Short mmCIF file of C-alpha atoms in Angstrom, two decimals:
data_model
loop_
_atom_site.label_atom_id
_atom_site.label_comp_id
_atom_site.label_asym_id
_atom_site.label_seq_id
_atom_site.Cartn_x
_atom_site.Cartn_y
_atom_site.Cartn_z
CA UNK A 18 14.04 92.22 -26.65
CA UNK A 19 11.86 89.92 -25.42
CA UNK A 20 11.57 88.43 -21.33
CA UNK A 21 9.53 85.38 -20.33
CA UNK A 22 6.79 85.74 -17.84
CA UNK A 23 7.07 89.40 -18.22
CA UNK A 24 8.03 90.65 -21.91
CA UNK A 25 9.60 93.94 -22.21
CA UNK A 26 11.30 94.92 -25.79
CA UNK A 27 14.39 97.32 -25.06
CA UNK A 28 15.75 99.78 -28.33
CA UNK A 29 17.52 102.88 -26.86
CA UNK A 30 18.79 104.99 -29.13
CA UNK A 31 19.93 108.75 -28.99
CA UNK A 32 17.21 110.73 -30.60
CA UNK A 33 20.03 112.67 -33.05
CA UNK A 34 21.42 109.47 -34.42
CA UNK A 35 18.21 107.27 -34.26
CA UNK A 36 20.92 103.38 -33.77
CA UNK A 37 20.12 101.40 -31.18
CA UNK A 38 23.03 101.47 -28.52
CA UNK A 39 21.96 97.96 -26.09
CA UNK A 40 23.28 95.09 -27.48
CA UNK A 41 21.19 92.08 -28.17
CA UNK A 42 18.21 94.11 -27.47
CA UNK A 43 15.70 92.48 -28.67
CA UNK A 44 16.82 88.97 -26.70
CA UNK A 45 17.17 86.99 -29.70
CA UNK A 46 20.80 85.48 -29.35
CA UNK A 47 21.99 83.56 -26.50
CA UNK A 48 21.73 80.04 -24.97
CA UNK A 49 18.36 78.46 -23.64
CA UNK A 50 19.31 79.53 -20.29
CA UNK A 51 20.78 83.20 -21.07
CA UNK A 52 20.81 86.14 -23.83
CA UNK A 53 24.41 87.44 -24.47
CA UNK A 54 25.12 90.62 -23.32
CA UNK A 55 22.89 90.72 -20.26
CA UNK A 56 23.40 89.60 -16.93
CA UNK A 57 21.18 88.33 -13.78
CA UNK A 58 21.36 89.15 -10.16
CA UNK A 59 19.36 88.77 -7.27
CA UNK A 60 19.92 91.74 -4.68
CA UNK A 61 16.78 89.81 -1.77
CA UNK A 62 14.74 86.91 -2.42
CA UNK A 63 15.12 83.94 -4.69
CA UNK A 64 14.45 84.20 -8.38
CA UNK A 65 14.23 82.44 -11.54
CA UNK A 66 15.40 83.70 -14.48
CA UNK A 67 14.16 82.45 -17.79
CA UNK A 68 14.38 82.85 -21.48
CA UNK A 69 10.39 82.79 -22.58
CA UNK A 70 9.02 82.17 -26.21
CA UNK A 71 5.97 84.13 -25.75
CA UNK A 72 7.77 87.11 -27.05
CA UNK A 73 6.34 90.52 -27.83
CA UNK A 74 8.01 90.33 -31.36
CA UNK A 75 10.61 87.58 -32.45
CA UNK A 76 11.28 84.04 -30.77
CA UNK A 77 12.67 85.29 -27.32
CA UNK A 78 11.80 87.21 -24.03
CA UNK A 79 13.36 87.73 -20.39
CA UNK A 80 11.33 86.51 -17.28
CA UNK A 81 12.07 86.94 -13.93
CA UNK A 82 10.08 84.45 -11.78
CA UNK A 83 9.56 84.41 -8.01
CA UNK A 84 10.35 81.65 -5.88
CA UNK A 85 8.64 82.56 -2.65
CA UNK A 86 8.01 86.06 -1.29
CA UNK A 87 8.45 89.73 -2.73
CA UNK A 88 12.37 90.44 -3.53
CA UNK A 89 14.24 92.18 -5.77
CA UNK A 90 16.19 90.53 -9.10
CA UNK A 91 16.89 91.68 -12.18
CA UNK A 92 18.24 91.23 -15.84
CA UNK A 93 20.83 93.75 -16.38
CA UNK A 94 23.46 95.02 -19.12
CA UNK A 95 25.99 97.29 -18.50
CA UNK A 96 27.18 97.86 -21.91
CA UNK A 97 25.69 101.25 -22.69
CA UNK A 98 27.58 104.26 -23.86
CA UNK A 99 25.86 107.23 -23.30
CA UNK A 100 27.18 110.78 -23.73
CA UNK A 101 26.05 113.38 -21.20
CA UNK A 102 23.87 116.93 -23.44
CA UNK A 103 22.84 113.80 -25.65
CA UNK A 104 18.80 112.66 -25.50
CA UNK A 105 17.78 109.26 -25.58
CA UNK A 106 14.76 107.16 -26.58
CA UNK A 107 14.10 103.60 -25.02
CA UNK A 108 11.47 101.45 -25.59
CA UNK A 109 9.86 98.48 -23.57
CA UNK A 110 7.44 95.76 -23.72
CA UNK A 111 6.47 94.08 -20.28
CA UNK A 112 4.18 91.82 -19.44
CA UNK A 113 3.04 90.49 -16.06
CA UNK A 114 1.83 87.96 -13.91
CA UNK A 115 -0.45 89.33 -10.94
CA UNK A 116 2.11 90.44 -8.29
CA UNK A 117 4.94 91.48 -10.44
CA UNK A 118 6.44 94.60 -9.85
CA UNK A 119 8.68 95.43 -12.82
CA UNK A 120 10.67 98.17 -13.23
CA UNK A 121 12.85 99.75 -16.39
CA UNK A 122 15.82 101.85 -14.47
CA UNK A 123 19.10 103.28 -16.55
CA UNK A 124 20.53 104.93 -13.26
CA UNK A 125 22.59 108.40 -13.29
CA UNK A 126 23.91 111.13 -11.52
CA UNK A 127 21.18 113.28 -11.63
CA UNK A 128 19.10 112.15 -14.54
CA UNK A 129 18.27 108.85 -15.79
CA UNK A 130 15.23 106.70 -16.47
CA UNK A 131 12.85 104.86 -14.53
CA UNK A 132 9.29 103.32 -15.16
CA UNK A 133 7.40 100.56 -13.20
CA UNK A 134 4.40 98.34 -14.55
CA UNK A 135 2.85 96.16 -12.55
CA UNK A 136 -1.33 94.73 -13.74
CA UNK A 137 0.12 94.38 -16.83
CA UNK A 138 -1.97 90.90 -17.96
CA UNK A 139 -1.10 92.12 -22.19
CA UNK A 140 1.97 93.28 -23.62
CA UNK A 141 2.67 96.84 -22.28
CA UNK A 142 5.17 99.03 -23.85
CA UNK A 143 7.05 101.26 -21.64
CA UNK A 144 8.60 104.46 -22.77
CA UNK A 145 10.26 107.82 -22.68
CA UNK A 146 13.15 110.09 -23.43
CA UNK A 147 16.28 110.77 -20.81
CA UNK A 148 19.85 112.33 -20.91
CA UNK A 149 22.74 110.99 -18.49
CA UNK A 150 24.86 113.62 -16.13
CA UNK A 151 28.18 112.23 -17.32
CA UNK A 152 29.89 110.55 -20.28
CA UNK A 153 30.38 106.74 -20.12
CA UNK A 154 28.99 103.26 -19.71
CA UNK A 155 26.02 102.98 -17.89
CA UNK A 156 23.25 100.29 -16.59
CA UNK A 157 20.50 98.84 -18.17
CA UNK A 158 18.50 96.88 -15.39
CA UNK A 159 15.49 94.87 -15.79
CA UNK A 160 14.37 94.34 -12.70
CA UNK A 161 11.01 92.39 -10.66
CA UNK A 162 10.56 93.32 -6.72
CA UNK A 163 7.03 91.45 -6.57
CA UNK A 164 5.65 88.18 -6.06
CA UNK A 165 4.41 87.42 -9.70
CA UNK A 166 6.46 86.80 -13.01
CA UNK A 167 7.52 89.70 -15.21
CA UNK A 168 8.50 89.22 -19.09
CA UNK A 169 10.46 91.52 -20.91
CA UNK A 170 10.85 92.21 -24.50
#
């Protein structure tokens, strides 16, 4: 998955099973405008969102760009199927402009995942293993709360 501006390449797959549960994940299919699957919103601020060819890997990233002062937007997907006792894997690439503030977040009950990168000038992958308190579709959010341009891949 790849994000203009900021680049951040998104596979999350349950460590048991090793297949990739986020659809479209690596950014690849979709308009000039949008990928399909994900989403935008902008929760403060005023955003740009963009689909970037200076992937991480393949033809396509995500960007978030700011339009004026710090905010908070994001690319999102709620598509994911996660089953709680079950550990996953996700991984990231992000790459920023100077005053991006970019975060990874799949929210839950009382687990989850959440990174930020921000000084990120190069391709920066971002990382880890989770589980989810409950069984059933859950968030994948993208998300920028600076003043700089964040890609993901």
């Amino acid at each position: 998955m790849r994000l203009a501006a900021v680049l951040l390449a998104v596979a999350l797959s349950p460590l048991t099973l090793a297949a990739n549960v986020v659809g479209n994940s690596d950014m690849e299919l979709g308009s000039a405008t949008g990928a399909t699957g994900w989403q935008t919103h902008v929760a403060q601020g005023e955003y740009a969102f963009e689909i970037a060819g200076d992937a991480h890997s393949g033809g396509r990233c995500l960007a978030i760009k700011p339009l004026g002062g710090p905010g908070w937007a994001r690319w999102y997907t709620t598509d994911l199927y996660l089953q709680q006792g079950a550990t996953y894997h996700i991984e990231a690439w992000a790459k920023t402009e100077p005053g991006a503030l970019g975060e990874v977040w799949i929210p839950s009950d009382d687990k989850g995942f959440f990174k930020s990168v921000a000084d990120a000038p190069e391709w920066t992958l971002i990382a880890g293993d989770f589980s989810v308190a409950r069984d059933g579709a859950h968030g994948l959010y993208l998300q920028n709360k600076g003043t700089g341009t964040i890609f993901f891949d």
